[in-house]
Coordinates of C-alpha atoms and ligand atoms in Angstrom, one line a residue:
M14 CA 9.7 10.7 18.5
R15 CA 12.9 12.7 18.0
T16 CA 16.3 11.6 16.8
G17 CA 19.2 13.7 17.8
R18 CA 22.3 14.4 15.8
S19 CA 25.1 11.8 16.0
R20 CA 27.9 13.8 14.5
G21 CA 31.4 12.6 15.3
R22 CA 30.5 9.2 16.9
A23 CA 33.4 6.8 16.5
L24 CA 32.7 3.6 14.5
A25 CA 33.9 0.3 16.0
P26 CA 37.3 -0.5 14.6
V27 CA 37.3 -3.1 11.7
A28 CA 38.9 -6.3 12.9
S29 CA 42.3 -7.1 11.4
P30 CA 42.8 -10.4 9.6
G31 CA 43.5 -13.2 12.1
V32 CA 42.1 -11.2 15.1
P33 CA 38.7 -12.5 16.2
P34 CA 36.0 -9.8 15.7
E35 CA 34.5 -8.1 18.8
P36 CA 31.3 -9.7 20.0
V37 CA 28.3 -8.0 18.5
N38 CA 25.0 -7.0 20.1
P39 CA 22.6 -9.3 18.2
D40 CA 19.6 -7.0 18.8
A41 CA 21.3 -4.2 16.8
Y42 CA 21.2 -6.5 13.7
R43 CA 17.5 -7.1 13.7
A44 CA 14.9 -5.0 11.9
P45 CA 13.6 -2.4 14.3
I46 CA 10.4 -3.2 16.2
G47 CA 7.4 -2.6 14.1
T48 CA 9.3 -3.0 10.8
H49 CA 9.9 -6.1 8.7
D50 CA 12.0 -7.4 5.9
V51 CA 10.2 -8.9 2.9
L52 CA 12.0 -11.8 1.3
A53 CA 10.8 -14.3 -1.3
P54 CA 8.4 -16.0 -1.5
E55 CA 6.5 -13.2 0.3
S56 CA 8.2 -10.5 -1.9
R57 CA 6.7 -12.2 -5.0
R58 CA 3.3 -11.5 -3.6
W59 CA 4.2 -7.9 -3.1
Q60 CA 5.5 -7.7 -6.6
A61 CA 2.2 -9.2 -7.9
L62 CA 0.2 -6.6 -5.9
V63 CA 2.2 -3.7 -7.0
A64 CA 2.1 -4.8 -10.7
A65 CA -1.7 -5.3 -10.4
F66 CA -2.1 -1.8 -9.0
A67 CA 0.2 -0.2 -11.5
S68 CA -1.6 -1.9 -14.4
R69 CA -5.0 -0.9 -13.1
A70 CA -4.0 2.7 -12.3
E71 CA -2.5 3.1 -15.9
R72 CA -5.8 1.8 -17.3
F73 CA -7.5 4.6 -15.4
G74 CA -5.1 7.2 -16.8
F75 CA -2.8 7.7 -13.8
D76 CA 1.0 8.3 -13.9
L77 CA 3.5 7.2 -11.3
V78 CA 4.6 9.9 -8.9
V79 CA 7.6 9.4 -6.6
T80 CA 8.2 11.9 -3.7
P81 CA 10.9 11.9 -1.0
V82 CA 10.6 9.7 2.0
F83 CA 11.1 12.8 4.2
E84 CA 9.7 16.3 3.9
H85 CA 9.8 19.6 5.8
R86 CA 7.8 19.0 8.9
E87 CA 5.3 21.8 7.9
V88 CA 4.1 19.6 5.0
F89 CA 2.7 17.1 7.4
Q90 CA 1.4 19.6 10.0
R91 CA -1.1 20.5 7.2
V92 CA -2.5 17.0 7.6
G93 CA -3.9 17.9 10.9
T94 CA -3.0 19.3 14.3
T95 CA -5.6 17.2 16.0
T96 CA -4.6 13.9 14.6
D97 CA -2.5 11.4 16.5
V98 CA -0.5 10.5 13.4
V99 CA 0.9 14.0 13.4
R100 CA 0.8 14.9 17.1
K101 CA 2.2 11.8 18.6
E102 CA 3.4 9.3 15.9
M103 CA 5.6 11.3 13.6
Y104 CA 9.3 10.3 13.1
E105 CA 10.8 13.8 13.3
L106 CA 14.4 14.6 12.8
T107 CA 16.8 17.6 12.5
D108 CA 19.4 17.1 9.8
R109 CA 23.0 18.2 10.0
G110 CA 22.0 21.4 8.4
G111 CA 19.5 22.1 11.2
R112 CA 16.4 21.5 9.0
D113 CA 13.3 20.2 10.7
L114 CA 12.1 17.2 8.8
A115 CA 9.8 14.3 9.2
L116 CA 9.5 10.8 7.7
R117 CA 6.3 10.5 5.6
P118 CA 3.5 9.4 7.9
E119 CA 1.0 9.3 5.0
G120 CA 1.0 9.8 1.2
T121 CA -1.4 12.6 0.4
A122 CA 0.5 15.6 1.8
P123 CA 3.7 15.0 -0.2
V124 CA 1.8 14.5 -3.5
V125 CA -0.1 17.8 -2.9
R126 CA 3.2 19.5 -2.0
A127 CA 4.6 18.2 -5.3
Y128 CA 1.6 19.5 -7.2
V129 CA 1.9 22.9 -5.6
Q130 CA 5.6 23.0 -6.4
H131 CA 5.5 21.8 -10.0
R132 CA 2.0 22.9 -11.1
P133 CA 1.3 20.1 -13.5
V134 CA -1.7 20.9 -15.8
P135 CA -4.8 19.8 -14.0
P136 CA -6.5 17.3 -13.9
W137 CA -3.4 15.6 -12.5
K138 CA -3.8 11.9 -11.9
A139 CA -1.0 10.3 -9.9
W140 CA -0.5 6.9 -8.3
Y141 CA 2.3 5.8 -5.9
V142 CA 3.7 3.0 -3.9
A143 CA 5.5 4.2 -0.8
P144 CA 6.5 3.4 2.8
N145 CA 4.9 5.4 5.6
F146 CA 6.2 5.8 9.2
R147 CA 4.0 6.0 12.3
Y148 CA 5.2 5.5 15.8
E149 CA 2.3 3.3 16.7
R150 CA 2.1 0.3 19.1
P151 CA 3.0 -2.5 16.8
Q152 CA 0.6 -5.4 16.4
K153 CA -0.6 -7.6 13.6
G154 CA -1.7 -5.3 10.8
R155 CA -0.3 -2.2 12.5
Y156 CA 3.3 -1.4 11.9
R157 CA 5.8 1.5 12.4
Q158 CA 6.7 1.2 8.8
H159 CA 3.9 0.2 6.4
W160 CA 3.5 0.5 2.7
Q161 CA 0.6 2.0 0.7
L162 CA -0.5 1.8 -2.8
G163 CA -2.3 5.1 -3.5
A164 CA -3.8 7.4 -6.1
E165 CA -4.6 11.1 -6.0
V166 CA -6.4 13.4 -8.5
L167 CA -6.0 17.1 -8.3
G168 CA -8.0 19.7 -10.1
V169 CA -11.4 18.1 -10.5
D170 CA -14.5 18.9 -8.5
D171 CA -17.0 16.8 -10.5
P172 CA -18.6 14.0 -8.4
E173 CA -17.9 11.6 -11.3
I174 CA -14.2 11.7 -10.4
D175 CA -15.0 10.7 -6.9
V176 CA -16.8 7.7 -8.4
E177 CA -13.9 6.9 -10.7
V178 CA -11.3 7.1 -7.8
I179 CA -13.5 4.9 -5.6
A180 CA -14.0 2.4 -8.4
L181 CA -10.3 2.3 -9.1
A182 CA -9.7 1.0 -5.5
H183 CA -12.8 -1.1 -5.3
G184 CA -12.0 -3.1 -8.5
F185 CA -8.4 -3.6 -7.3
Y186 CA -9.5 -5.7 -4.3
R187 CA -11.6 -7.8 -6.6
E188 CA -8.8 -8.1 -9.1
V189 CA -6.4 -9.5 -6.5
G190 CA -9.0 -12.0 -5.4
L191 CA -10.4 -10.3 -2.2
E192 CA -14.1 -10.8 -1.9
R193 CA -14.8 -9.9 1.7
V194 CA -14.1 -6.2 1.3
E195 CA -16.9 -3.8 1.9
L196 CA -17.0 -0.1 0.9
L197 CA -18.2 2.5 3.4
V198 CA -18.9 6.0 2.3
N199 CA -19.8 9.3 3.9
S200 CA -19.7 13.0 3.3
M201 CA -17.8 15.2 5.8
G202 CA -19.5 18.3 4.4
D203 CA -17.8 21.6 3.4
E204 CA -16.9 24.8 5.1
A205 CA -20.5 25.9 4.8
S206 CA -21.9 22.9 6.7
R207 CA -19.1 21.6 8.9
P208 CA -19.0 24.3 11.6
A209 CA -22.7 24.0 12.4
Y210 CA -22.4 20.2 12.6
T211 CA -19.3 20.4 14.8
A212 CA -21.1 22.8 17.1
A213 CA -24.2 20.5 17.3
L214 CA -22.0 17.4 17.9
R215 CA -19.9 19.1 20.6
S216 CA -22.9 20.3 22.5
Y217 CA -24.5 16.8 22.3
L218 CA -21.3 15.0 23.4
L219 CA -20.6 17.5 26.3
D220 CA -24.1 16.8 27.6
H221 CA -22.9 13.2 28.2
A222 CA -19.5 14.2 29.6
P223 CA -20.5 14.2 33.2
A224 CA -21.5 10.5 32.9
L225 CA -18.5 9.5 30.7
G226 CA -15.6 11.2 32.6
E227 CA -12.8 13.6 32.2
E228 CA -10.9 11.9 29.3
F229 CA -14.1 11.9 27.3
R230 CA -14.6 15.6 28.0
E231 CA -11.0 16.4 27.0
R232 CA -11.3 14.4 23.7
V233 CA -14.5 16.3 22.9
E234 CA -12.9 19.7 23.7
A235 CA -9.9 18.8 21.5
S236 CA -12.0 17.6 18.5
P237 CA -15.6 16.4 18.7
L238 CA -15.2 14.7 15.2
R239 CA -12.3 12.6 16.4
V240 CA -14.5 11.2 19.2
L241 CA -16.7 9.6 16.5
D242 CA -13.6 7.6 15.5
S243 CA -13.3 6.1 18.9
K244 CA -13.7 2.4 19.4
R245 CA -14.1 2.6 23.2
P246 CA -16.9 0.3 24.2
E247 CA -18.1 2.5 27.1
W248 CA -18.6 5.4 24.7
A249 CA -20.2 3.4 22.0
D250 CA -23.9 4.1 23.0
V251 CA -23.5 7.8 23.1
I252 CA -21.5 7.9 19.8
E253 CA -24.2 5.7 18.2
R254 CA -26.9 8.2 19.0
A255 CA -24.8 11.3 18.0
P256 CA -26.1 13.8 15.4
Q257 CA -25.1 12.6 11.9
L258 CA -22.9 14.6 9.5
T259 CA -25.2 13.7 6.6
E260 CA -28.2 15.4 8.3
H261 CA -26.2 18.7 8.4
L262 CA -24.9 18.9 4.9
S263 CA -25.2 22.2 2.9
D264 CA -27.3 21.9 -0.3
E265 CA -24.1 21.9 -2.4
S266 CA -22.4 19.1 -0.3
R267 CA -25.7 17.1 -0.3
S268 CA -26.1 17.2 -4.1
H269 CA -22.4 16.3 -4.5
F270 CA -22.8 13.3 -2.2
E271 CA -26.0 12.2 -3.9
A272 CA -24.3 12.3 -7.3
V273 CA -21.4 10.2 -5.9
L274 CA -23.9 7.6 -4.6
A275 CA -25.8 7.5 -7.9
G276 CA -22.5 7.2 -9.8
L277 CA -21.5 4.2 -7.7
D278 CA -24.9 2.6 -8.2
A279 CA -24.6 3.1 -12.0
L280 CA -21.2 1.3 -12.0
G281 CA -22.5 -1.5 -9.8
V282 CA -20.1 -0.6 -7.0
A283 CA -21.8 -1.9 -3.8
H284 CA -21.5 0.5 -0.8
T285 CA -22.9 1.2 2.6
I286 CA -23.4 4.8 3.9
A287 CA -21.5 5.1 7.2
P288 CA -22.6 8.4 8.8
R289 CA -20.0 8.1 11.6
L290 CA -17.1 7.5 9.2
V291 CA -14.9 10.6 9.8
R292 CA -11.4 9.3 8.9
G293 CA -8.2 10.3 10.7
F294 CA -7.0 13.5 9.0
D295 CA -8.1 17.1 9.3
Y296 CA -7.8 17.7 5.5
Y297 CA -10.9 15.8 4.5
T298 CA -13.9 17.6 3.0
R299 CA -17.1 16.1 1.5
T300 CA -16.7 12.5 0.2
T301 CA -14.8 10.1 2.5
F302 CA -14.6 6.4 2.2
E303 CA -13.1 3.3 3.7
F304 CA -12.7 -0.3 2.6
V305 CA -13.0 -2.8 5.4
S306 CA -12.4 -6.5 5.3
S307 CA -14.7 -8.8 7.2
A308 CA -11.9 -11.4 7.2
L309 CA -9.8 -9.2 9.6
D310 CA -10.1 -8.4 13.3
A311 CA -12.3 -5.3 13.8
A312 CA -9.4 -3.2 15.2
Q313 CA -7.3 -3.4 12.0
N314 CA -9.9 -4.2 9.4
A315 CA -9.4 -1.1 7.2
V316 CA -7.6 -2.3 4.0
G317 CA -7.8 1.2 2.5
G318 CA -9.4 4.6 2.8
G319 CA -9.5 8.0 1.4
G320 CA -11.5 11.0 0.5
R321 CA -11.6 14.6 -0.8
Y322 CA -9.3 17.3 0.4
D323 CA -10.4 20.4 -1.4
R324 CA -8.5 22.9 0.7
L325 CA -5.1 21.3 1.1
A326 CA -3.4 22.7 -2.0
E327 CA -4.4 26.2 -1.1
E328 CA -3.3 25.7 2.5
M329 CA 0.2 24.8 1.1
G330 CA 0.3 28.1 -0.8
G331 CA -1.0 26.7 -4.1
P332 CA -4.0 27.8 -6.1
P333 CA -7.5 26.6 -4.9
T334 CA -7.5 23.1 -6.2
P335 CA -9.9 20.3 -5.3
G336 CA -8.4 16.9 -4.7
I337 CA -9.4 13.3 -3.9
G338 CA -7.5 10.1 -3.4
F339 CA -7.0 7.0 -1.3
G340 CA -4.3 4.8 0.2
I341 CA -4.4 1.0 0.4
G342 CA -2.2 -0.8 3.0
I343 CA -0.2 -3.5 1.3
E344 CA 0.5 -5.5 4.4
R345 CA -3.2 -5.5 5.4
V346 CA -4.3 -6.6 1.9
L347 CA -1.9 -9.6 2.2
I348 CA -3.1 -10.5 5.6
A349 CA -6.7 -10.3 4.3
A350 CA -5.7 -12.4 1.3
D351 CA -4.4 -15.1 3.7
A352 CA -7.5 -14.9 5.9
E353 CA -9.7 -15.3 2.8
G354 CA -7.5 -17.9 1.1
A355 CA -7.4 -15.7 -2.0
V356 CA -5.2 -17.4 -4.6
E357 CA -4.6 -14.5 -7.0
V358 CA -1.9 -13.0 -4.7
G359 CA -0.4 -16.4 -4.1
P360 CA 3.2 -16.8 -5.2
R361 CA 3.5 -17.7 -8.9
G362 CA 6.2 -20.1 -10.2
R363 CA 9.5 -18.5 -9.7
L364 CA 11.4 -19.7 -12.7
D365 CA 10.4 -21.1 -16.1
A366 CA 13.5 -23.2 -16.6
F367 CA 16.6 -24.3 -14.8
V368 CA 19.7 -25.2 -16.9
V369 CA 21.7 -28.3 -15.9
D370 CA 25.1 -28.4 -17.5
G371 CA 26.4 -31.9 -18.3
I372 CA 29.1 -30.6 -20.8
G373 CA 31.0 -27.9 -19.0
D374 CA 32.2 -26.2 -22.2
G375 CA 30.5 -22.8 -21.7
S376 CA 27.4 -23.7 -23.6
A377 CA 25.3 -23.5 -20.4
A378 CA 25.9 -19.7 -20.2
R379 CA 25.0 -19.3 -23.9
V380 CA 21.8 -21.4 -23.7
T381 CA 20.8 -19.6 -20.4
D382 CA 21.4 -16.2 -22.1
A383 CA 19.4 -17.1 -25.2
L384 CA 16.4 -18.2 -23.1
R385 CA 16.5 -15.0 -21.0
R386 CA 16.7 -12.9 -24.2
A387 CA 13.5 -14.7 -25.3
G388 CA 11.8 -13.3 -22.2
L389 CA 12.0 -16.5 -20.0
R390 CA 13.0 -16.5 -16.4
V391 CA 16.0 -18.9 -16.2
D392 CA 18.6 -19.8 -13.7
R393 CA 21.5 -22.3 -13.5
A394 CA 23.9 -23.7 -11.0
F395 CA 27.4 -22.3 -10.4
G396 CA 30.6 -23.4 -8.9
G397 CA 31.4 -26.4 -11.1
R398 CA 28.9 -28.8 -9.4
S399 CA 28.4 -32.4 -10.4
V400 CA 25.3 -33.1 -12.5
K401 CA 23.7 -34.9 -9.6
A402 CA 24.2 -31.8 -7.3
Q403 CA 22.8 -29.6 -10.1
W404 CA 19.7 -31.7 -10.3
K405 CA 19.1 -31.1 -6.6
V406 CA 19.4 -27.4 -7.1
A407 CA 17.0 -27.6 -10.1
D408 CA 14.4 -29.5 -8.0
R409 CA 14.6 -26.9 -5.2
S410 CA 14.6 -23.9 -7.6
G411 CA 10.8 -23.8 -8.2
A412 CA 11.4 -24.0 -12.0
E413 CA 8.8 -25.9 -14.0
V414 CA 11.3 -27.5 -16.4
A415 CA 14.9 -28.4 -16.4
V416 CA 17.0 -28.1 -19.5
M417 CA 19.7 -30.7 -19.5
L418 CA 22.8 -30.1 -21.7
G419 CA 24.4 -33.4 -22.6
R420 CA 27.1 -34.3 -25.2
D421 CA 24.9 -36.8 -27.1
E422 CA 22.0 -34.4 -27.5
A423 CA 24.4 -31.6 -28.3
A424 CA 25.8 -33.6 -31.2
R425 CA 22.2 -33.7 -32.6
G426 CA 21.7 -29.9 -32.0
A427 CA 19.3 -30.8 -29.2
V428 CA 18.8 -30.8 -25.4
A429 CA 16.8 -32.9 -23.0
V430 CA 14.0 -31.2 -21.3
K431 CA 12.4 -32.6 -18.1
D432 CA 9.1 -31.5 -16.6
L433 CA 10.0 -31.2 -12.9
T434 CA 6.5 -31.8 -11.8
T435 CA 5.6 -34.9 -13.8
G436 CA 9.1 -36.2 -14.4
E437 CA 8.4 -36.5 -18.2
Q438 CA 11.4 -36.0 -20.4
V439 CA 11.6 -35.1 -24.1
E440 CA 14.3 -34.1 -26.6
V441 CA 13.9 -30.6 -28.1
T442 CA 16.1 -28.9 -30.7
L443 CA 18.2 -26.0 -29.5
A444 CA 16.6 -23.8 -32.2
G445 CA 13.1 -24.5 -30.9
L446 CA 13.9 -24.5 -27.2
A447 CA 12.7 -21.0 -26.2
T448 CA 9.3 -21.6 -28.0
W449 CA 8.9 -25.0 -26.4
V450 CA 9.5 -23.6 -22.9
H451 CA 7.2 -20.7 -23.5
E452 CA 4.5 -23.1 -24.5
H453 CA 5.1 -25.6 -21.8
S454 CA 5.7 -23.5 -18.7
T455 CA 2.4 -22.6 -17.1
A456 CA 4.3 -20.0 -15.1
A457 CA 5.4 -18.3 -18.3
R458 CA 1.9 -18.5 -19.8
R459 CA 0.4 -17.1 -16.6
W460 CA 2.8 -14.2 -16.6
T461 CA 0.6 -11.5 -18.0
P462 CA 0.5 -8.6 -15.6
P463 CA -2.2 -9.4 -13.1
G464 CA -5.4 -7.6 -14.0
A465 CA -4.6 -7.3 -17.7
A466 CA -7.5 -9.6 -18.4
P467 CA -10.8 -7.9 -19.2
E468 CA -12.8 -7.1 -16.2
T469 CA -16.3 -8.3 -15.4
G470 CA -17.9 -5.5 -13.4
S471 CA -15.8 -3.4 -11.1
Ligands
HAM791 P1 -5.0 6.0 6.2 O1 -6.4 5.5 6.4 O2 -4.3 6.5 7.4 O3 -5.1 7.0 5.1 O4 -4.1 4.8 5.6 C1 -4.5 4.1 4.5 C2 -4.4 2.6 4.7 O5 -3.1 2.3 5.1 C3 -5.2 2.0 5.8 O6 -6.6 1.8 5.4 C4 -4.5 0.8 6.1 O7 -4.8 -0.2 5.2 C5 -3.0 1.2 5.9 N1 -2.4 1.5 7.2 C6 -2.5 2.7 7.9 N2 -1.7 2.7 9.0 C7 -1.1 1.5 9.0 C8 -0.2 0.8 9.9 N3 0.3 1.5 11.0 N4 0.2 -0.4 9.6 C9 -0.3 -1.1 8.5 N5 -1.1 -0.5 7.7 C10 -1.5 0.7 7.9 C11 -4.0 7.7 4.6 O8 -2.9 7.5 4.8 C12 -4.5 8.8 3.5 N6 -3.2 9.4 3.0 C13 -5.3 8.1 2.4 C14 -5.7 9.2 1.4 C15 -5.1 9.4 0.2 N7 -6.7 10.1 1.5 C16 -6.7 10.8 0.5 N8 -5.8 10.4 -0.4

């Protein structure tokens, strides 16, 4: 995918007053195929997910990292020359200064590039929320722009960090209410073990090429490991019986993998060993893992995945630095939440209170402001509407209570407060109003960052 320069293209003239505007092409004013707008109430679920992840990552000692949406193309070429994400799906562009750039197709390479550039003191633990761009065939759960919540740790080789990183992601799904998410783990081996395994796998697969055809042979020649990823039913039998990575691990990789598995057991993190899990990028070494939801269709059931990439920093010109991390697809988590009927990521009440102004002397602005200063989420009607019209807006607003300013109550230093769900009405003094709303709005009471409650297990 390549976008050319568009220097000097004339913009359509702005219509003068009184002259009807030129007809527009309605397709041009729709989000591009494979992308989407996120509006409320859906955006509130996004907010809840991001807040839950941020809170959890902070509890694990991670700091936010923000990197550019585009990088020099070389940064992503490090991700893998045999992966479709880089070879076929990247959004590449040449800017007006002639620089070859690409929109981020995945989150790890930019974070490692930032590590190599800034050299923070290791261990460096960073989390992110960022859009990724892949020119894929759009379908449910697969988009051309998708968002990931991710975490990366650079500078630690200890298998206990693998356990911690996996536990960070594993507990997140539970925290947001997903129960049908399974953890698959594997080891890709290291430089000492991978070549022997790849050679054994290539030779085994090529033995079957005459029966499986030319495309199979080409895929094996290009990258035998990638063939293990394939979901082609006619290849499934041969792939099923292929030699397994875990049988070819070096002693070092094997003991690292065993320590990771033991650490997961010790924390009670349930997992399944998946010997054919190779993941899509060339940078992976040793531990790899994926989270799959049994509530989703098999083709798009990965709600997250990650692994070690112990050579990537060095390949980008940095010091040898082991690394491990994961990415979680926000859209897929929300689709899985819907499929499971998970309530934790359901939209919470939007507002704590709505102010209805029956006086019109400016006190509505002051009361609204005072409530907001007290930490409540408050809105009001504008445009000098009648009290009846304001009540309609209050009913539609999603607020739990309406605060009614009336002259009689004002004379007593009070307001009327109505519970918009039950219809009950009481009089509350202005001085005690914020405290009253805090205590009576379940939305306000619920509004602790998701996941701030103590965990039971991970
Ligand atoms: P990935 O497996 O390509 O890994 O993506 C991570 C997650 O992003 C997937 O499990 C899925 O939930 C979501 N995802 C991927 N592609 C799409 C798409 N086209 N539409 C919707 N959701 C999608 C990585 O990107 C690695 N950077 C993860 C990692 C971090 N490895 C080490 N550190």
